Amino acid sequence: MSFNRRHFLAAAAAGAAAQSVVVGQSTAPRIPTAMIGVGNRGSHVMKGVLEQPNAAVVALCDIKPDRLDAAASAAAKDQPKTYKDWRAVIDRKDIEAVFIATPPYLHSEMAVAALQAGKHVYCEKPIGITASQVRDVVKAAKNSKKVFMVGQQLRSFTQLQEAIAKIRGGVIGNVLMVNAQRHASQDLSHDGSSADWYFDVDKSGGYLIEQSVHNLDACNWVVGEHPTKASGFGGTLLYKNDPPGRNIYDCNVLSYEYPSGAKMSFTLNVFHPPGMPGGNQYIHAFGSKGAVDLMYSTNMYKLNTKDEPVVLAAKRDEAPHGHTTAFYDCITKNAKNPADIVVGASGALTAIMGHLAMTKQSVVSWSDLGVAL
Ligand SMILES: NC(=O)c1ccc[n+]([C@@H]2O[C@H](COP(=O)([O-])OP(=O)(O)OC[C@H]3O[C@@H](n4cnc5c(N)ncnc54)[C@H](O)[C@@H]3O)[C@@H](O)[C@H]2O)c1
């Protein structure tokens, strides 16, 4: 494997990148930042890091030379050093912030090591694919004084923040039931950028844990707590052994119960025909005074009237890298963390509880997971 020599030479000259650079007319400190995993997601998030006036991308790590090369080109202005070994990145004392965007089964080990080394950590979702992995990250984050943020970026969408604040404020009364789904019109690409890990449940966790953690976390946000019980069924009904060796489900039907008594139903599939109504993702929250249609609108319908819906929060263009900006705001301005360890852990554990319910074919309780938040 030959890495791009141009970037190695540039990086060697740069060494530890400057921690202070001229931004506009002023000299602002820039937080030395490392990116571990620069595939599909990592390279996208890195664009957001490069846009931050208070960040410098000083290290890039990936085991795939082509991805490392492409990222080094994209981040050339900051002259990052490139690495194949993520531990060498964590060992660098000058690095203050680490982004982790590797396949999910690697997150906990990398996040724990980065936290223990005193770094601020932005970890892609899910923070772990087993309860014990989540437990390890929770312990390390709670023992750290640094910022830990999970890449559940819906938490930084200002329209959802405004609408959900109104739901939590009582606009639909008590939330009694949530009905949500994540349906896709096709399976993840069988030869795409993540096909070498995605279809192995021990690496991705499957669609529920890897993707639907976003949706389940949003349901928890709407209800205002995490569920305590899960039951349900799942299977590989269409894409049996396709791609060969696949052991992740293509369809899930789940039920959850919350401490308040609220119920949530969630379905997932990857075979919803594109033209068929009712596809894609939604969260319908039903309360004692009305219901809200979330995700593509924030329309609220009052109970027992045929009134036009009330828009809870106007549609707007969200900042494409708002969650990344929020991470640096937590570090530099002590801003409130929209997706802290409790959000990351409870989202992942909600998905893991559902996954266990399907694989064990029994009701699984939150207390069975053995993670204190
Ligand atoms: N927040 C979101 O909306 C969102 C969207 C997509 C993906 N993700 C998450 O981002 C993560 C990565 O997904 P992706 O789609 O970018 O996958 P990907 O396969 O495109 O990228 C993962 C990268 O990690 C690298 N990698 C694997 N093992 C490594 C190691 N030991 N050390 C360093 N690098 C290593 C791979 O070579 C690859 O380049 C997943 O956890 C996924 O759930 C989040």
CSV table of C-alpha atoms and ligand atoms in Angstrom, one decimal:
chain,number,residue,atom,x,y,z
A,1,MET,CA,0.0,0.0,0.0
A,2,SER,CA,1.5,3.3,-0.9
A,3,PHE,CA,0.1,6.4,0.7
A,4,ASN,CA,0.3,9.7,-1.2
A,5,ARG,CA,3.8,10.9,-0.7
A,6,ARG,CA,2.9,14.5,-1.3
A,7,HIS,CA,0.7,14.5,1.8
A,8,PHE,CA,3.2,12.7,3.9
A,9,LEU,CA,5.9,15.2,3.1
A,10,ALA,CA,3.6,18.2,3.7
A,11,ALA,CA,2.4,16.7,6.9
A,12,ALA,CA,6.0,15.9,8.1
A,13,ALA,CA,6.9,19.5,7.5
A,14,ALA,CA,3.8,20.7,9.4
A,15,GLY,CA,4.4,18.5,12.4
A,16,ALA,CA,2.0,19.5,15.1
A,17,ALA,CA,-0.1,22.1,13.3
A,18,ALA,CA,0.0,25.7,14.5
A,19,GLN,CA,-2.4,26.2,17.4
A,20,SER,CA,-2.8,29.8,16.6
A,21,VAL,CA,-3.5,31.3,13.2
A,22,VAL,CA,-4.8,34.5,11.8
A,23,VAL,CA,-8.6,34.3,11.2
A,24,GLY,CA,-9.8,37.4,9.3
A,25,GLN,CA,-8.2,40.3,11.2
A,26,SER,CA,-7.7,38.6,14.5
A,27,THR,CA,-5.5,35.8,15.9
A,28,ALA,CA,-7.8,33.1,17.3
A,29,PRO,CA,-6.7,29.9,18.9
A,30,ARG,CA,-7.6,26.9,16.9
A,31,ILE,CA,-8.3,23.6,18.6
A,32,PRO,CA,-5.9,20.9,17.2
A,33,THR,CA,-8.3,18.2,16.0
A,34,ALA,CA,-8.0,14.6,14.7
A,35,MET,CA,-10.3,12.7,12.5
A,36,ILE,CA,-10.3,8.9,12.9
A,37,GLY,CA,-12.2,7.2,10.1
A,38,VAL,CA,-12.5,9.4,7.0
A,39,GLY,CA,-14.9,7.4,4.9
A,40,ASN,CA,-18.4,8.5,3.8
A,41,ARG,CA,-19.4,10.2,7.1
A,42,GLY,CA,-16.0,11.1,8.5
A,43,SER,CA,-15.1,13.1,5.3
A,44,HIS,CA,-18.5,14.9,5.4
A,45,VAL,CA,-18.1,15.8,9.1
A,46,MET,CA,-14.5,16.9,8.4
A,47,LYS,CA,-15.8,19.5,5.9
A,48,GLY,CA,-17.7,21.0,8.8
A,49,VAL,CA,-14.6,21.0,11.0
A,50,LEU,CA,-12.6,22.7,8.3
A,51,GLU,CA,-15.2,25.5,8.2
A,52,GLN,CA,-14.9,26.2,12.0
A,53,PRO,CA,-12.8,29.3,12.7
A,54,ASN,CA,-11.6,27.7,16.0
A,55,ALA,CA,-10.5,24.3,14.7
A,56,ALA,CA,-7.5,23.0,12.9
A,57,VAL,CA,-7.4,19.5,11.4
A,58,VAL,CA,-3.9,18.3,12.4
A,59,ALA,CA,-4.3,14.5,12.1
A,60,LEU,CA,-6.2,12.1,9.9
A,61,CYS,CA,-6.4,8.4,10.4
A,62,ASP,CA,-7.8,5.6,8.3
A,63,ILE,CA,-6.8,2.1,7.4
A,64,LYS,CA,-7.7,2.6,3.7
A,65,PRO,CA,-5.0,4.6,1.9
A,66,ASP,CA,-7.4,6.0,-0.8
A,67,ARG,CA,-9.7,7.5,1.9
A,68,LEU,CA,-6.7,8.9,3.8
A,69,ASP,CA,-5.4,10.5,0.6
A,70,ALA,CA,-8.7,12.0,-0.4
A,71,ALA,CA,-9.1,13.4,3.1
A,72,ALA,CA,-5.5,14.8,3.1
A,73,SER,CA,-6.3,16.6,-0.1
A,74,ALA,CA,-9.5,18.0,1.2
A,75,ALA,CA,-7.8,19.2,4.4
A,76,ALA,CA,-4.6,20.4,2.7
A,77,LYS,CA,-5.0,24.0,4.1
A,78,ASP,CA,-4.4,22.6,7.6
A,79,GLN,CA,-1.6,20.2,6.5
A,80,PRO,CA,-2.7,17.3,8.7
A,81,LYS,CA,-0.4,14.4,9.4
A,82,THR,CA,-1.7,11.0,8.2
A,83,TYR,CA,-1.9,7.8,10.2
A,84,LYS,CA,-2.9,4.2,9.8
A,85,ASP,CA,-2.8,3.4,13.5
A,86,TRP,CA,-5.5,5.3,15.5
A,87,ARG,CA,-3.6,4.7,18.8
A,88,ALA,CA,-0.7,6.9,17.5
A,89,VAL,CA,-3.2,9.7,17.1
A,90,ILE,CA,-4.5,9.3,20.6
A,91,ASP,CA,-0.9,9.3,21.8
A,92,ARG,CA,-0.3,12.8,20.4
A,93,LYS,CA,-0.3,15.1,23.3
A,94,ASP,CA,-1.0,18.3,21.3
A,95,ILE,CA,-4.3,16.9,20.0
A,96,GLU,CA,-7.3,18.3,22.0
A,97,ALA,CA,-10.3,17.0,20.0
A,98,VAL,CA,-11.0,13.7,18.3
A,99,PHE,CA,-13.7,12.8,15.8
A,100,ILE,CA,-14.5,9.1,15.5
A,101,ALA,CA,-16.3,8.0,12.4
A,102,THR,CA,-15.2,4.4,12.0
A,103,PRO,CA,-17.6,1.4,11.8
A,104,PRO,CA,-19.8,1.1,15.0
A,105,TYR,CA,-18.1,-1.9,16.6
A,106,LEU,CA,-14.9,0.2,17.0
A,107,HIS,CA,-16.5,3.3,18.6
A,108,SER,CA,-16.4,2.3,22.2
A,109,GLU,CA,-12.7,1.3,22.3
A,110,MET,CA,-11.6,4.4,20.5
A,111,ALA,CA,-13.9,6.8,22.4
A,112,VAL,CA,-12.8,5.3,25.8
A,113,ALA,CA,-9.1,5.6,24.8
A,114,ALA,CA,-9.5,9.2,23.6
A,115,LEU,CA,-11.5,10.3,26.7
A,116,GLN,CA,-8.9,8.6,29.0
A,117,ALA,CA,-6.1,10.5,27.1
A,118,GLY,CA,-7.9,13.8,28.0
A,119,LYS,CA,-9.4,14.6,24.6
A,120,HIS,CA,-12.7,16.1,23.7
A,121,VAL,CA,-14.6,13.5,21.7
A,122,TYR,CA,-17.2,13.7,19.0
A,123,CYS,CA,-18.2,10.1,18.4
A,124,GLU,CA,-20.5,9.0,15.6
A,125,LYS,CA,-23.6,7.1,16.5
A,126,PRO,CA,-24.2,4.5,17.8
A,127,ILE,CA,-21.7,4.9,20.7
A,128,GLY,CA,-21.7,1.1,21.0
A,129,ILE,CA,-23.5,-1.9,19.6
A,130,THR,CA,-23.7,-3.9,22.9
A,131,ALA,CA,-24.7,-2.8,26.4
A,132,SER,CA,-21.2,-3.5,27.7
A,133,GLN,CA,-19.7,-1.2,25.0
A,134,VAL,CA,-22.1,1.5,25.9
A,135,ARG,CA,-21.4,1.0,29.6
A,136,ASP,CA,-17.6,1.5,29.0
A,137,VAL,CA,-18.2,4.8,27.1
A,138,VAL,CA,-20.6,6.0,29.8
A,139,LYS,CA,-18.0,5.3,32.5
A,140,ALA,CA,-15.2,7.0,30.6
A,141,ALA,CA,-17.3,10.1,29.7
A,142,LYS,CA,-18.5,10.5,33.3
A,143,ASN,CA,-14.9,10.3,34.6
A,144,SER,CA,-13.8,12.9,32.1
A,145,LYS,CA,-14.0,16.6,32.4
A,146,LYS,CA,-13.9,17.0,28.6
A,147,VAL,CA,-16.8,17.4,26.1
A,148,PHE,CA,-18.3,14.1,24.8
A,149,MET,CA,-20.8,14.5,22.0
A,150,VAL,CA,-22.5,11.8,19.9
A,151,GLY,CA,-23.2,12.4,16.2
A,152,GLN,CA,-27.0,12.3,16.7
A,153,GLN,CA,-27.3,15.6,14.8
A,154,LEU,CA,-31.1,15.7,14.8
A,155,ARG,CA,-30.5,17.1,18.3
A,156,SER,CA,-29.0,20.2,16.7
A,157,PHE,CA,-31.9,20.8,14.3
A,158,THR,CA,-33.4,24.0,15.5
A,159,GLN,CA,-36.9,23.3,14.0
A,160,LEU,CA,-37.1,20.0,15.9
A,161,GLN,CA,-35.7,21.7,19.1
A,162,GLU,CA,-38.5,24.3,18.9
A,163,ALA,CA,-41.3,21.9,18.2
A,164,ILE,CA,-40.2,19.3,20.7
A,165,ALA,CA,-39.8,22.0,23.4
A,166,LYS,CA,-43.5,22.9,22.8
A,167,ILE,CA,-44.5,19.2,23.0
A,168,ARG,CA,-42.6,18.9,26.3
A,169,GLY,CA,-44.2,22.1,27.4
A,170,GLY,CA,-47.6,20.5,27.0
A,171,VAL,CA,-49.0,21.7,23.7
A,172,ILE,CA,-50.5,18.2,23.0
A,173,GLY,CA,-51.0,17.4,26.7
A,174,ASN,CA,-49.4,14.3,28.1
A,175,VAL,CA,-47.7,12.2,25.4
A,176,LEU,CA,-49.6,8.9,25.4
A,177,MET,CA,-48.4,7.1,22.3
A,178,VAL,CA,-45.7,7.5,19.6
A,179,ASN,CA,-45.9,5.8,16.2
A,180,ALA,CA,-42.6,6.0,14.2
A,181,GLN,CA,-41.0,4.4,11.2
A,182,ARG,CA,-37.8,4.4,9.1
A,183,HIS,CA,-38.6,2.8,5.8
A,184,ALA,CA,-36.2,2.8,2.9
A,185,SER,CA,-36.9,2.0,-0.7
A,186,GLN,CA,-33.7,0.0,-1.1
A,187,ASP,CA,-31.1,-2.0,0.8
A,188,LEU,CA,-27.8,-0.3,1.5
A,189,SER,CA,-25.6,-0.6,-1.5
A,190,HIS,CA,-24.0,-4.1,-1.7
A,191,ASP,CA,-20.8,-2.7,-3.1
A,192,GLY,CA,-20.8,0.7,-1.5
A,193,SER,CA,-18.4,2.4,0.8
A,194,SER,CA,-19.5,0.6,3.9
A,195,ALA,CA,-20.5,-2.8,2.4
A,196,ASP,CA,-17.4,-4.4,4.0
A,197,TRP,CA,-18.8,-4.0,7.5
A,198,TYR,CA,-22.5,-3.1,7.3
A,199,PHE,CA,-24.0,-6.5,6.6
A,200,ASP,CA,-22.2,-8.1,9.6
A,201,VAL,CA,-24.4,-7.6,12.7
A,202,ASP,CA,-21.2,-7.8,14.9
A,203,LYS,CA,-19.8,-4.8,13.2
A,204,SER,CA,-22.8,-2.5,12.5
A,205,GLY,CA,-25.4,-3.8,14.9
A,206,GLY,CA,-27.8,-4.0,11.9
A,207,TYR,CA,-30.2,-1.3,10.6
A,208,LEU,CA,-31.9,-0.8,14.0
A,209,ILE,CA,-28.8,0.0,16.0
A,210,GLU,CA,-26.8,1.7,13.2
A,211,GLN,CA,-29.4,3.9,11.5
A,212,SER,CA,-32.6,3.9,13.6
A,213,VAL,CA,-30.8,5.1,16.7
A,214,HIS,CA,-31.5,8.6,15.2
A,215,ASN,CA,-35.3,7.9,15.1
A,216,LEU,CA,-35.5,6.1,18.4
A,217,ASP,CA,-33.6,8.9,20.1
A,218,ALA,CA,-36.0,11.4,18.6
A,219,CYS,CA,-38.9,9.4,20.0
A,220,ASN,CA,-37.3,9.4,23.4
A,221,TRP,CA,-36.8,13.2,23.1
A,222,VAL,CA,-40.5,13.7,22.3
A,223,VAL,CA,-41.6,11.5,25.3
A,224,GLY,CA,-39.0,13.1,27.6
A,225,GLU,CA,-37.5,9.8,28.9
A,226,HIS,CA,-36.1,6.5,27.7
A,227,PRO,CA,-38.3,3.3,27.5
A,228,THR,CA,-38.1,0.6,30.1
A,229,LYS,CA,-39.3,-2.3,28.0
A,230,ALA,CA,-39.1,-3.6,24.5
A,231,SER,CA,-40.6,-6.4,22.5
A,232,GLY,CA,-40.9,-7.2,18.9
A,233,PHE,CA,-39.9,-9.3,15.9
A,234,GLY,CA,-37.5,-8.9,13.0
A,235,GLY,CA,-36.0,-11.0,10.3
A,236,THR,CA,-34.3,-11.1,6.9
A,237,LEU,CA,-37.3,-11.6,4.8
A,238,LEU,CA,-36.3,-10.3,1.3
A,239,TYR,CA,-32.5,-10.1,1.2
A,240,LYS,CA,-31.8,-13.6,2.5
A,241,ASN,CA,-28.0,-14.2,2.4
A,242,ASP,CA,-27.8,-11.2,0.1
A,243,PRO,CA,-25.1,-10.1,0.0
A,244,PRO,CA,-23.6,-13.5,0.9
A,245,GLY,CA,-22.9,-13.9,4.6
A,246,ARG,CA,-25.4,-11.2,5.5
A,247,ASN,CA,-26.7,-11.6,9.1
A,248,ILE,CA,-28.6,-8.3,9.6
A,249,TYR,CA,-32.4,-8.0,9.4
A,250,ASP,CA,-34.2,-6.1,6.6
A,251,CYS,CA,-37.4,-5.7,8.6
A,252,ASN,CA,-38.3,-4.9,12.2
A,253,VAL,CA,-41.6,-4.5,14.0
A,254,LEU,CA,-41.1,-3.2,17.6
A,255,SER,CA,-43.0,-2.0,20.6
A,256,TYR,CA,-41.7,0.0,23.6
A,257,GLU,CA,-43.1,1.1,26.9
A,258,TYR,CA,-42.0,4.2,28.8
A,259,PRO,CA,-42.1,4.8,32.6
A,260,SER,CA,-44.9,7.3,32.1
A,261,GLY,CA,-47.0,4.5,30.6
A,262,ALA,CA,-46.6,6.0,27.0
A,263,LYS,CA,-46.3,3.4,24.3
A,264,MET,CA,-44.2,3.6,21.1
A,265,SER,CA,-44.4,1.5,18.0
A,266,PHE,CA,-41.5,1.5,15.5
A,267,THR,CA,-41.2,-0.2,12.1
A,268,LEU,CA,-38.2,-0.5,9.8
A,269,ASN,CA,-37.8,-2.0,6.4
A,270,VAL,CA,-35.7,-1.5,3.3
A,271,PHE,CA,-38.3,-2.6,0.7
A,272,HIS,CA,-40.9,0.3,0.7
A,273,PRO,CA,-41.5,0.9,-3.0
A,274,PRO,CA,-40.5,4.5,-3.9
A,275,GLY,CA,-43.9,5.5,-5.3
A,276,MET,CA,-45.9,4.0,-2.4
A,277,PRO,CA,-47.4,6.5,0.1
A,278,GLY,CA,-46.4,6.4,3.7
A,279,GLY,CA,-42.7,5.8,3.0
A,280,ASN,CA,-39.5,7.2,4.5
A,281,GLN,CA,-39.4,8.4,8.1
A,282,TYR,CA,-41.9,10.0,10.5
A,283,ILE,CA,-42.7,10.3,14.1
A,284,HIS,CA,-46.4,10.7,15.0
A,285,ALA,CA,-46.7,11.8,18.7
A,286,PHE,CA,-50.3,11.4,20.2
A,287,GLY,CA,-51.1,13.3,23.3
A,288,SER,CA,-54.2,13.9,25.6
A,289,LYS,CA,-55.0,17.2,23.7
A,290,GLY,CA,-53.8,16.4,20.1
A,291,ALA,CA,-51.1,14.9,17.9
A,292,VAL,CA,-48.0,16.1,16.0
A,293,ASP,CA,-46.6,14.9,12.7
A,294,LEU,CA,-42.8,15.3,13.1
A,295,MET,CA,-39.8,15.0,10.8
A,296,TYR,CA,-41.0,16.6,7.5
A,297,SER,CA,-43.5,19.0,9.2
A,298,THR,CA,-44.3,20.0,12.8
A,299,ASN,CA,-48.0,20.1,12.2
A,300,MET,CA,-50.1,19.8,15.3
A,301,TYR,CA,-53.7,18.6,15.1
A,302,LYS,CA,-56.0,19.3,18.0
A,303,LEU,CA,-58.2,16.5,19.4
A,304,ASN,CA,-61.9,16.5,18.5
A,305,THR,CA,-61.8,19.3,16.0
A,306,LYS,CA,-61.3,19.5,12.2
A,307,ASP,CA,-59.3,22.8,12.6
A,308,GLU,CA,-56.4,23.4,10.3
A,309,PRO,CA,-53.2,22.1,11.8
A,310,VAL,CA,-51.0,24.5,13.8
A,311,VAL,CA,-47.3,24.6,12.7
A,312,LEU,CA,-45.3,24.3,15.9
A,313,ALA,CA,-42.0,25.5,14.4
A,314,ALA,CA,-41.6,27.1,10.9
A,315,LYS,CA,-39.6,25.2,8.3
A,316,ARG,CA,-36.1,26.6,7.9
A,317,ASP,CA,-32.7,25.7,6.3
A,318,GLU,CA,-30.6,24.1,9.1
A,319,ALA,CA,-26.9,24.9,9.1
A,320,PRO,CA,-25.3,21.9,7.3
A,321,HIS,CA,-22.7,21.5,10.0
A,322,GLY,CA,-24.6,22.9,13.0
A,323,HIS,CA,-23.8,19.9,15.2
A,324,THR,CA,-20.1,20.2,14.6
A,325,THR,CA,-20.3,23.9,15.5
A,326,ALA,CA,-22.2,22.9,18.6
A,327,PHE,CA,-19.3,20.6,19.6
A,328,TYR,CA,-16.8,23.5,19.4
A,329,ASP,CA,-19.2,25.8,21.2
A,330,CYS,CA,-19.3,23.3,24.1
A,331,ILE,CA,-15.5,23.4,24.2
A,332,THR,CA,-14.9,27.1,23.8
A,333,LYS,CA,-18.1,28.7,25.2
A,334,ASN,CA,-19.2,26.0,27.7
A,335,ALA,CA,-22.4,25.9,25.7
A,336,LYS,CA,-25.1,23.3,26.5
A,337,ASN,CA,-24.3,20.0,24.9
A,338,PRO,CA,-27.3,19.0,22.7
A,339,ALA,CA,-26.2,15.3,22.4
A,340,ASP,CA,-24.2,14.4,25.5
A,341,ILE,CA,-23.4,11.0,26.9
A,342,VAL,CA,-26.9,10.5,28.3
A,343,VAL,CA,-28.5,11.2,24.9
A,344,GLY,CA,-25.9,9.0,23.1
A,345,ALA,CA,-26.2,6.1,25.6
A,346,SER,CA,-30.0,6.2,25.9
A,347,GLY,CA,-30.4,6.3,22.1
A,348,ALA,CA,-28.0,3.3,21.6
A,349,LEU,CA,-29.5,1.4,24.5
A,350,THR,CA,-33.0,1.9,23.2
A,351,ALA,CA,-31.9,0.3,19.9
A,352,ILE,CA,-29.9,-2.4,21.6
A,353,MET,CA,-32.9,-3.3,23.8
A,354,GLY,CA,-35.1,-3.6,20.7
A,355,HIS,CA,-32.5,-5.7,18.9
A,356,LEU,CA,-32.2,-8.1,21.9
A,357,ALA,CA,-36.0,-8.3,22.1
A,358,MET,CA,-36.1,-9.5,18.5
A,359,THR,CA,-33.2,-11.9,18.7
A,360,LYS,CA,-34.3,-13.4,22.1
A,361,GLN,CA,-38.0,-13.2,21.1
A,362,SER,CA,-38.9,-12.0,24.6
A,363,VAL,CA,-39.6,-8.8,26.4
A,364,VAL,CA,-36.4,-7.1,27.4
A,365,SER,CA,-36.2,-4.6,30.2
A,366,TRP,CA,-33.9,-1.6,30.5
A,367,SER,CA,-32.6,-3.0,33.8
A,368,ASP,CA,-31.4,-6.2,32.0
A,369,LEU,CA,-28.9,-4.0,30.1
A,370,GLY,CA,-27.0,-3.1,33.3
A,371,VAL,CA,-26.1,0.4,32.4
A,372,ALA,CA,-26.6,3.3,34.9
A,373,LEU,CA,-27.0,6.7,33.3
B,1,LIG,N1,-24.7,10.9,11.9
B,1,LIG,C1,-25.1,10.5,10.7
B,1,LIG,O1,-26.1,10.9,10.1
B,1,LIG,C2,-24.3,9.4,10.1
B,1,LIG,C3,-24.4,9.2,8.7
B,1,LIG,C4,-23.7,8.1,8.1
B,1,LIG,C5,-22.8,7.4,8.9
B,1,LIG,N2,-22.7,7.6,10.2
B,1,LIG,C6,-21.9,6.8,11.1
B,1,LIG,O2,-20.5,7.1,10.8
B,1,LIG,C7,-19.7,5.9,11.0
B,1,LIG,C8,-19.0,5.5,9.7
B,1,LIG,O3,-20.0,5.3,8.6
B,1,LIG,P1,-19.6,5.6,7.1
B,1,LIG,O4,-20.8,5.5,6.3
B,1,LIG,O5,-18.7,6.7,7.0
B,1,LIG,O6,-18.7,4.2,6.8
B,1,LIG,P2,-17.5,4.1,5.9
B,1,LIG,O7,-17.2,2.7,5.7
B,1,LIG,O8,-17.7,4.9,4.6
B,1,LIG,O9,-16.3,4.8,6.7
B,1,LIG,C9,-15.7,4.2,7.8
B,1,LIG,C10,-14.2,4.4,7.7
B,1,LIG,O10,-13.5,3.9,8.8
B,1,LIG,C11,-12.3,3.4,8.4
B,1,LIG,N3,-11.8,2.4,9.4
B,1,LIG,C12,-12.2,1.2,9.7
B,1,LIG,N4,-11.5,0.6,10.6
B,1,LIG,C13,-10.6,1.6,11.0
B,1,LIG,C14,-9.6,1.6,12.0
B,1,LIG,N5,-9.3,0.6,12.8
B,1,LIG,N6,-8.9,2.7,12.2
B,1,LIG,C15,-9.1,3.8,11.4
B,1,LIG,N7,-10.1,3.8,10.4
B,1,LIG,C16,-10.8,2.7,10.2
B,1,LIG,C17,-12.7,2.7,7.1
B,1,LIG,O11,-11.5,2.4,6.3
B,1,LIG,C18,-13.6,3.7,6.5
B,1,LIG,O12,-12.9,4.6,5.6
B,1,LIG,C19,-20.7,4.8,11.4
B,1,LIG,O13,-20.8,4.7,12.8
B,1,LIG,C20,-22.1,5.3,10.9
B,1,LIG,O14,-23.1,4.9,11.7
B,1,LIG,C21,-23.4,8.6,10.8
